mmCIF file of C-alpha atoms in Angstrom:
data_model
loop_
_atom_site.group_PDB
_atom_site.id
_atom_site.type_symbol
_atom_site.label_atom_id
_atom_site.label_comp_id
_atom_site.label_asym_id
_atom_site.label_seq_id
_atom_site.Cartn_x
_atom_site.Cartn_y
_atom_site.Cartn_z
ATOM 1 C CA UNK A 219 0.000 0.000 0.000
ATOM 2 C CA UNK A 220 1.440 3.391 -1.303
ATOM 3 C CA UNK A 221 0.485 5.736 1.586
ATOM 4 C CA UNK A 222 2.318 9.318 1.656
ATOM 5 C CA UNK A 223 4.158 10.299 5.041
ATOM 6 C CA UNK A 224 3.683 14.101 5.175
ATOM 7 C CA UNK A 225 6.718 16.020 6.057
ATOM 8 C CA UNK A 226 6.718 19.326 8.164
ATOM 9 C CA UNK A 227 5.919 21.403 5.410
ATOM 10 C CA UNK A 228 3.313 19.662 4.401
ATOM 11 C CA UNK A 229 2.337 19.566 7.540
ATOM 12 C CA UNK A 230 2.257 23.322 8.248
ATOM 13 C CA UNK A 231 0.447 23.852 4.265
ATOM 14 C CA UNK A 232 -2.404 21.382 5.145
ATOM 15 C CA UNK A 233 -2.785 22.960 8.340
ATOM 16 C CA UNK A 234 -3.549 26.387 6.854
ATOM 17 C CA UNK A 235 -6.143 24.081 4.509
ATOM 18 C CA UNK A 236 -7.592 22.328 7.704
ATOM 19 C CA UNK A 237 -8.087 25.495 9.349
ATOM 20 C CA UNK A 238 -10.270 27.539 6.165
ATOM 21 C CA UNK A 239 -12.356 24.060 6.184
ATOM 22 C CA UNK A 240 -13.426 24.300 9.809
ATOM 23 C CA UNK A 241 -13.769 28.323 9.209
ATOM 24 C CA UNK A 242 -16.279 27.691 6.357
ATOM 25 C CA UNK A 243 -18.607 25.542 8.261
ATOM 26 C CA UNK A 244 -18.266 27.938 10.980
ATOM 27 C CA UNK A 245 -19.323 30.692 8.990
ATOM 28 C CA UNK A 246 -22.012 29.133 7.083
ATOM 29 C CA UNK A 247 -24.125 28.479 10.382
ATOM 30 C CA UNK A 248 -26.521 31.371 10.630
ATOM 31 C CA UNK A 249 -27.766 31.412 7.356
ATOM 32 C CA UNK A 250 -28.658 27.758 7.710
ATOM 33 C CA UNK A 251 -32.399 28.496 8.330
ATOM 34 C CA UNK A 252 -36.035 27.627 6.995
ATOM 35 C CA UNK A 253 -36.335 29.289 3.796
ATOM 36 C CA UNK A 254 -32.922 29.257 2.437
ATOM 37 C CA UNK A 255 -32.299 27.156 -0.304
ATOM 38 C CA UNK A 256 -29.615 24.832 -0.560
ATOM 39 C CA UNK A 257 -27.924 26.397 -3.611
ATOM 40 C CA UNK A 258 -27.913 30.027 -1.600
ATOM 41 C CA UNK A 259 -25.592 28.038 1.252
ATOM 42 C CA UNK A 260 -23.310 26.508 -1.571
ATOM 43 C CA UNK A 261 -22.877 30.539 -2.767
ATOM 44 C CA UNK A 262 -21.998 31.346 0.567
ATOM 45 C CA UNK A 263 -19.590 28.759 1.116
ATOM 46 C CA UNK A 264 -18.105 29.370 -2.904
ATOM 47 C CA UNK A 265 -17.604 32.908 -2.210
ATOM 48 C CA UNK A 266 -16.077 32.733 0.952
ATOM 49 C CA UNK A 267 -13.379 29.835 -0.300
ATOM 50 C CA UNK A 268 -12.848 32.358 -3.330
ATOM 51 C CA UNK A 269 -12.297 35.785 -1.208
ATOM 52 C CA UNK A 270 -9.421 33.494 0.784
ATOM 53 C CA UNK A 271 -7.436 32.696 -2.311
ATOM 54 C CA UNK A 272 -8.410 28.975 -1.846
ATOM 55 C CA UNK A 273 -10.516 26.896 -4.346
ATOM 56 C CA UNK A 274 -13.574 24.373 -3.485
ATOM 57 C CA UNK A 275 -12.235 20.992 -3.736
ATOM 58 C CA UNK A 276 -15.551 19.651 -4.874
ATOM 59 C CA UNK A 277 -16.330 21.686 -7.814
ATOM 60 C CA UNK A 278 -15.741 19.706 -11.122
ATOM 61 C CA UNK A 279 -14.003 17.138 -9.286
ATOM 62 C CA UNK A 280 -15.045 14.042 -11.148
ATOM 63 C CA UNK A 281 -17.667 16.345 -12.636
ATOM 64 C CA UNK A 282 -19.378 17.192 -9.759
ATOM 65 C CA UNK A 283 -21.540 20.312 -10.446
ATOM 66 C CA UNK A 284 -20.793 22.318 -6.585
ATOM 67 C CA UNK A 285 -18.407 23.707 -4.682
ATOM 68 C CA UNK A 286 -19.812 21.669 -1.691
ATOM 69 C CA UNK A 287 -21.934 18.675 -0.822
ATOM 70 C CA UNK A 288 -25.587 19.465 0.759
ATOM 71 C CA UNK A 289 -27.220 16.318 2.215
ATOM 72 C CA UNK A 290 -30.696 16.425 3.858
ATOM 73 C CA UNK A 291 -32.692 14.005 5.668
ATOM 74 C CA UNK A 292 -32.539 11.542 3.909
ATOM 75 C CA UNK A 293 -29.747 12.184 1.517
ATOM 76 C CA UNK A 294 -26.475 10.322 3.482
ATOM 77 C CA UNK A 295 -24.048 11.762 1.176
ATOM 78 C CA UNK A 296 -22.746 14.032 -1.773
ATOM 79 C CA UNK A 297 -26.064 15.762 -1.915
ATOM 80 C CA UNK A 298 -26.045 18.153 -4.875
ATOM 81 C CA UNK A 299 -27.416 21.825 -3.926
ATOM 82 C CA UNK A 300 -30.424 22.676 -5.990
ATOM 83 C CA UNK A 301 -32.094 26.572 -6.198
ATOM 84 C CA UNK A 302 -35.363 24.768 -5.627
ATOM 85 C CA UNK A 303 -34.677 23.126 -2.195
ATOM 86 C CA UNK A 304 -35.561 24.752 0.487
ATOM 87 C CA UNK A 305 -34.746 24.238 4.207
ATOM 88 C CA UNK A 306 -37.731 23.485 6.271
ATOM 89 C CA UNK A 307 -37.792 23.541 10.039
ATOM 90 C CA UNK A 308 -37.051 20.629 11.686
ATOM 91 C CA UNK A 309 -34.630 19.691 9.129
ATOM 92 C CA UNK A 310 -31.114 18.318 9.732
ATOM 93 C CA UNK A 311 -28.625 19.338 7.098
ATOM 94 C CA UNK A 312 -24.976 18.136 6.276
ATOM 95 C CA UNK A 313 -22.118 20.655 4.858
ATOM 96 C CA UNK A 314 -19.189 19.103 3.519
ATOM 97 C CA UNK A 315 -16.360 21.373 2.876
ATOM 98 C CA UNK A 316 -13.368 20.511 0.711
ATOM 99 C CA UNK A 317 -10.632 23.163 -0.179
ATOM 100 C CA UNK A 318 -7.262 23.313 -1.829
ATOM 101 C CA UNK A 319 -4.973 25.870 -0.491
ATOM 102 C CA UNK A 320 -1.467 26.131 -1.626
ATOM 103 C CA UNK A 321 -2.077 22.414 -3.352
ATOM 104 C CA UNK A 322 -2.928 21.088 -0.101
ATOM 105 C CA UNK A 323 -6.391 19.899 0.410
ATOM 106 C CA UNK A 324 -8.653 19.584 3.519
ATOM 107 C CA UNK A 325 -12.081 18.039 4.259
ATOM 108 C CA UNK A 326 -14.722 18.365 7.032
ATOM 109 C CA UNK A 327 -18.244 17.757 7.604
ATOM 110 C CA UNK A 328 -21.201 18.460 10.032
ATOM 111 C CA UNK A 329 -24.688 18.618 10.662
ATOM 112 C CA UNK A 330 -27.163 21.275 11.286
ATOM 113 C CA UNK A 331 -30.331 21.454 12.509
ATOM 114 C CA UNK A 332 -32.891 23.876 11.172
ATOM 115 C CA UNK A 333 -35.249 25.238 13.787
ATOM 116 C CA UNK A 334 -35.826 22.453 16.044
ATOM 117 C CA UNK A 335 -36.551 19.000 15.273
ATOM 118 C CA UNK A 336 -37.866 15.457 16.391
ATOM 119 C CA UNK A 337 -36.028 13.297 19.194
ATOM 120 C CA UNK A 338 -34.814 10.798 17.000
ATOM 121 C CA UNK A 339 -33.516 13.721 14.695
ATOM 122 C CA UNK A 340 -31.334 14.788 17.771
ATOM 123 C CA UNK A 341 -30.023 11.799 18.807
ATOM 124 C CA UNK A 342 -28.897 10.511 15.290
ATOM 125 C CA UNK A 343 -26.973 13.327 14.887
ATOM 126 C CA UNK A 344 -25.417 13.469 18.602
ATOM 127 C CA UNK A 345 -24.363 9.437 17.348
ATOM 128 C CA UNK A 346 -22.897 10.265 14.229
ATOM 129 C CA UNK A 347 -20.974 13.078 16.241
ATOM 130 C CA UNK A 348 -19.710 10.794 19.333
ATOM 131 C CA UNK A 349 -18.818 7.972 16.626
ATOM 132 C CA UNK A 350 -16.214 10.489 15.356
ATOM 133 C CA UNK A 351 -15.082 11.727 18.685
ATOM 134 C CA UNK A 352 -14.449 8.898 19.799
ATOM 135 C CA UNK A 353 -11.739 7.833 17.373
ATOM 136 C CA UNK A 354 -9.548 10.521 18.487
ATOM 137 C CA UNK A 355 -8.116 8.981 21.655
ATOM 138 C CA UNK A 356 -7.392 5.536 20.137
ATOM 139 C CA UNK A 357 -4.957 7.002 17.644
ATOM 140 C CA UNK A 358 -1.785 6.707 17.824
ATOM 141 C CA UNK A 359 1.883 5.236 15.485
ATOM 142 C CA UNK A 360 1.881 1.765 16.186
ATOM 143 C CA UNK A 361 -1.774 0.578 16.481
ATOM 144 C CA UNK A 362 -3.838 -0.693 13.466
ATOM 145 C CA UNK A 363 -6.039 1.503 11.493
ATOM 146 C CA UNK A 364 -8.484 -1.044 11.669
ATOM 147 C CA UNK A 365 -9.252 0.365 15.363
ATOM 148 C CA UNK A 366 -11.111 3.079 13.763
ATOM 149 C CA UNK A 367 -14.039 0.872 12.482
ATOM 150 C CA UNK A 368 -13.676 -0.864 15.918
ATOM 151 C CA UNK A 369 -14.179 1.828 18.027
ATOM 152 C CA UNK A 370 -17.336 3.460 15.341
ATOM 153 C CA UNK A 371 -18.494 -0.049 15.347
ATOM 154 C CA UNK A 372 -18.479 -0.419 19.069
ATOM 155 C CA UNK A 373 -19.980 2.471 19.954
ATOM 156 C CA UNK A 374 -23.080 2.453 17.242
ATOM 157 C CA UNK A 375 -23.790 -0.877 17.983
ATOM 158 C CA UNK A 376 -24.910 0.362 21.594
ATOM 159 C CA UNK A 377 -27.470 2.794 19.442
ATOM 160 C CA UNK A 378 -30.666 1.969 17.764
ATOM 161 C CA UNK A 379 -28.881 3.027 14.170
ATOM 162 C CA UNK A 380 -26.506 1.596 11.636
ATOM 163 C CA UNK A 381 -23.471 2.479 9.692
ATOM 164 C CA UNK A 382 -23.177 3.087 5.911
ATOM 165 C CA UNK A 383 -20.562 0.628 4.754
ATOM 166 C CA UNK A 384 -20.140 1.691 0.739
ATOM 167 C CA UNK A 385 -18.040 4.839 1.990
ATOM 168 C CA UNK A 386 -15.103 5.506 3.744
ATOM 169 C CA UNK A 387 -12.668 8.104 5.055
ATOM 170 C CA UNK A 388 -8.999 8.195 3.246
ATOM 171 C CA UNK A 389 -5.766 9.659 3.298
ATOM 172 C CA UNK A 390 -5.717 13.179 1.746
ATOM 173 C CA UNK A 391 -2.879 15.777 0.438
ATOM 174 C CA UNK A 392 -2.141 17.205 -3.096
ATOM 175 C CA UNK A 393 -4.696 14.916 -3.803
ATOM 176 C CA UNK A 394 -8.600 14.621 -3.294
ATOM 177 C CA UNK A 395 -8.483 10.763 -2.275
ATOM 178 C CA UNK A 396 -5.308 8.712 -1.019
ATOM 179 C CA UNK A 397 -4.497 5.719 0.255
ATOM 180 C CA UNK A 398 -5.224 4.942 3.247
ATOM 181 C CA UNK A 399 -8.853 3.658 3.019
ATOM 182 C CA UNK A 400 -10.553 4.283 6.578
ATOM 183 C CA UNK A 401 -13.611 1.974 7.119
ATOM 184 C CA UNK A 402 -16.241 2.852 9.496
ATOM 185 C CA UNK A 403 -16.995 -0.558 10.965
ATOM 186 C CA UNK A 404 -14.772 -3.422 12.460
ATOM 187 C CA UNK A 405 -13.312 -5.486 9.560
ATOM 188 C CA UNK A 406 -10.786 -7.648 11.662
ATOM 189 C CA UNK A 407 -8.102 -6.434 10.215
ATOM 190 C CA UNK A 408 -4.491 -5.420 11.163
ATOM 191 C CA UNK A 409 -2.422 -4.981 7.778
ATOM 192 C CA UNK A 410 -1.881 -1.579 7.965
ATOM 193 C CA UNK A 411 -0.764 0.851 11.125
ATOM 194 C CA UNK A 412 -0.608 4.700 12.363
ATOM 195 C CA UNK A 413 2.797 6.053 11.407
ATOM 196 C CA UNK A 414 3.709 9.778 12.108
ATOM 197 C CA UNK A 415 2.915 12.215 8.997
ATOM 198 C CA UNK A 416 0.062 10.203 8.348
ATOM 199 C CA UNK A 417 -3.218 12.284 7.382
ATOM 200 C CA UNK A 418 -6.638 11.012 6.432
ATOM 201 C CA UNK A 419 -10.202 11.686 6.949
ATOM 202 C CA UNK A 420 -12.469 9.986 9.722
ATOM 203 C CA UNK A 421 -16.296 10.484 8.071
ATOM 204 C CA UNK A 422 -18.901 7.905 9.489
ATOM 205 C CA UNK A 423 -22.159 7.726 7.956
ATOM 206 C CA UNK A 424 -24.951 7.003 10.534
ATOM 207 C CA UNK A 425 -28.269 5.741 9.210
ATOM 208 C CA UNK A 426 -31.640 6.156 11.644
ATOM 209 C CA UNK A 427 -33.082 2.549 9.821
ATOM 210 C CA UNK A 428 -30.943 0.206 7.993
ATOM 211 C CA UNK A 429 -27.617 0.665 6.874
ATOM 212 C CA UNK A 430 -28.515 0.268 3.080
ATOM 213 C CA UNK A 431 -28.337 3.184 0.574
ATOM 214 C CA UNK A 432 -28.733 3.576 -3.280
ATOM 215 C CA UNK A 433 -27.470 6.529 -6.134
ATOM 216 C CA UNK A 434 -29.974 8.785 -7.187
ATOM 217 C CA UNK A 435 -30.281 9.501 -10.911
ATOM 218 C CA UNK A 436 -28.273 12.365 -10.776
ATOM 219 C CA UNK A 437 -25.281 9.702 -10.530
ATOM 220 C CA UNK A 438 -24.124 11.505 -7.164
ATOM 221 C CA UNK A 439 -26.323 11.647 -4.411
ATOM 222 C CA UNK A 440 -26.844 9.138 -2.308
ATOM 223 C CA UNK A 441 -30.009 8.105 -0.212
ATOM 224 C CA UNK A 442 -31.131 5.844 2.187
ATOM 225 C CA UNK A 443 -32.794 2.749 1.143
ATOM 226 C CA UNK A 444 -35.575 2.929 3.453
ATOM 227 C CA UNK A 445 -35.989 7.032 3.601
ATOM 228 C CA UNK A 446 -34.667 7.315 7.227
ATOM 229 C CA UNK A 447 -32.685 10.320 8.309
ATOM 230 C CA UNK A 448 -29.178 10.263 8.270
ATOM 231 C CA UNK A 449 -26.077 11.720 9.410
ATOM 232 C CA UNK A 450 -22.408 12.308 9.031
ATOM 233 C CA UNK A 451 -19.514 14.225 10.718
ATOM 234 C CA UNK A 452 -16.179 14.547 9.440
ATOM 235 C CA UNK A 453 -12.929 15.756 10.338
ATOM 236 C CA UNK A 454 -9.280 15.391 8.557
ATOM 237 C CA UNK A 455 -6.890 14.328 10.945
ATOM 238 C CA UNK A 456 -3.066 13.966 11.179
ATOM 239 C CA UNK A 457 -1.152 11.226 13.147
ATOM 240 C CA UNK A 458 1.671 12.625 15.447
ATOM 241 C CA UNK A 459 4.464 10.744 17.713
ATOM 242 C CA UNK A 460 2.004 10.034 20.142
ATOM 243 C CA UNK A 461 -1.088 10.763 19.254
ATOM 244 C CA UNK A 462 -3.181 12.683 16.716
ATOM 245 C CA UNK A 463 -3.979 16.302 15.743
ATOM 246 C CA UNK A 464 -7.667 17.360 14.579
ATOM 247 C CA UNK A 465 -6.806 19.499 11.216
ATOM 248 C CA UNK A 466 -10.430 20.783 10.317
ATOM 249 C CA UNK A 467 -11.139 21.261 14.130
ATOM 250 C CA UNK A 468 -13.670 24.579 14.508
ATOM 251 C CA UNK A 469 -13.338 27.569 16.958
ATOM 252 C CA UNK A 470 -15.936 26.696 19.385
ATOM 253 C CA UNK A 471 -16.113 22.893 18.780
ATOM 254 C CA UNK A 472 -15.921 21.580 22.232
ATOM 255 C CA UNK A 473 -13.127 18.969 21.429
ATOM 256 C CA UNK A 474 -9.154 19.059 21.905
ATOM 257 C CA UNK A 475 -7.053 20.059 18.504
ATOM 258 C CA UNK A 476 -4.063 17.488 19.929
ATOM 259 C CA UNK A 477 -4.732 14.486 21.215
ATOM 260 C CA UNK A 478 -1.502 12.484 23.589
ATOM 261 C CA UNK A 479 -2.957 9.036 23.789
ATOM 262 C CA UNK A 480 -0.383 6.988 26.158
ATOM 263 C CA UNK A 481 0.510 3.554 25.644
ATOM 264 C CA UNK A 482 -1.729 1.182 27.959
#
């Protein structure tokens, strides 16, 4: 497996990237409110990336027609923002940011929810939250990546919910997608381990009914099989000597940027 050990200046570049991710979800939030359509949020989000000299990772990559993905309800991923859809209340919403900033690219994603919503609506999202947190302190250089999908696995399987299996985080850099492939769900594996200078995105996809999705027509977006809710959080992280540092982490977000996770 060819993965890419970032050096220090890499390291400082995609740090600079990982920080204009976080910033764009953090300054989308207050116009993420009934009435405003989808594409209105992806104009935001465009025109902020632009002002900061940094480009949207998603537009025209692999043709996709956005400069961000806009998933609702029931859409688990790469929703496509449309000037017809509008945000109702009681709707939760996920914003996925990439950008490329000096060649370096970053990726993060969260939820939102519009007005205020239903119980279950809550709680998916507060899952698909934890199931990311929770990775942090079991990274470090020595153990398998495979404890990623362990701990997701381990944790969701406590919940009423269900994990999306078709997608995956992966390693990220000069390039959109890199090896290595991060599964969301424990796979028994142990080929592949944390080194130092690692970086890859964590981005679990919880479903409210049963794990199984299907592609729209539009060839992109992606929706649950049975029309539950679902939700995804998603952060680019870097492995350090003993530990891990959260790249996309947002001011505010009430998580630590460096994690020291000590050998047991």
């Amino acid at each position: 497996m060819n993965i890419h050990i970032k050096n220090q200046q890499e390291i400082n570049k995609m740090r600079i990237s990982g920080y204009l991710a976080g910033e764009v979800l953090r300054k989308i939030e207050p116009y993420v409110i009934p009435g405003t359509t989808t594409e209105k949020l992806n104009q935001i989000c465009h025109n902020y990336i632009i002002q900061k000299k940094a480009i949207p990772g998603c537009l025209g990559y692999l043709g996709f027609p956005s400069s961000i993905c806009i998933s609702v309800n029931e859409i688990a991923c790469h929703g496509i923002p449309n000037k017809n859809k509008k945000l109702n209340n009681g709707d939760i919403v996920n914003i996925d940011v990439t950008v490329i900033k000096n060649q370096y690219y970053a990726d993060t994603a969260k939820m939102f929810i519009v007005g205020k919503t239903h119980k279950i609506a809550y709680e998916l999202c507060q899952v698909a939250k934890k199931s990311l947190y929770r990775t942090f302190p079991v990274i470090r250089p020595g153990l398998p990546i495979s404890i990623i999908g362990q701990t997701i696995q381990n944790y969701v399987n406590t919940t009423p919910f269900s994990i999306v299996k078709e997608y995956c985080g992966h390693g990220i850099g000069t390039t959109f997608h890199e090896q290595p492939y991060i599964l969301h769900y424990n796979y028994h594996e142990n080929k592949v381990f944390f080194k130092p200078g690692m970086i890859f995105t964590i981005e679990p996809i919880i479903n409210a009914g049963n794990k199984e999705v299907f592609c729209m027509d539009d060839n992109w977006t992606i929706c649950t099989k049975d029309y539950s809710l679902s939700a995804q959080y998603e952060h680019t992280v870097l492995v350090t000597e003993n530990g891990c540092e959260i790249l996309t982490k947002r001011k505010n977000e009430k998580i630590q940027k460096i994690y020291f996770n000590k050998k047991k």
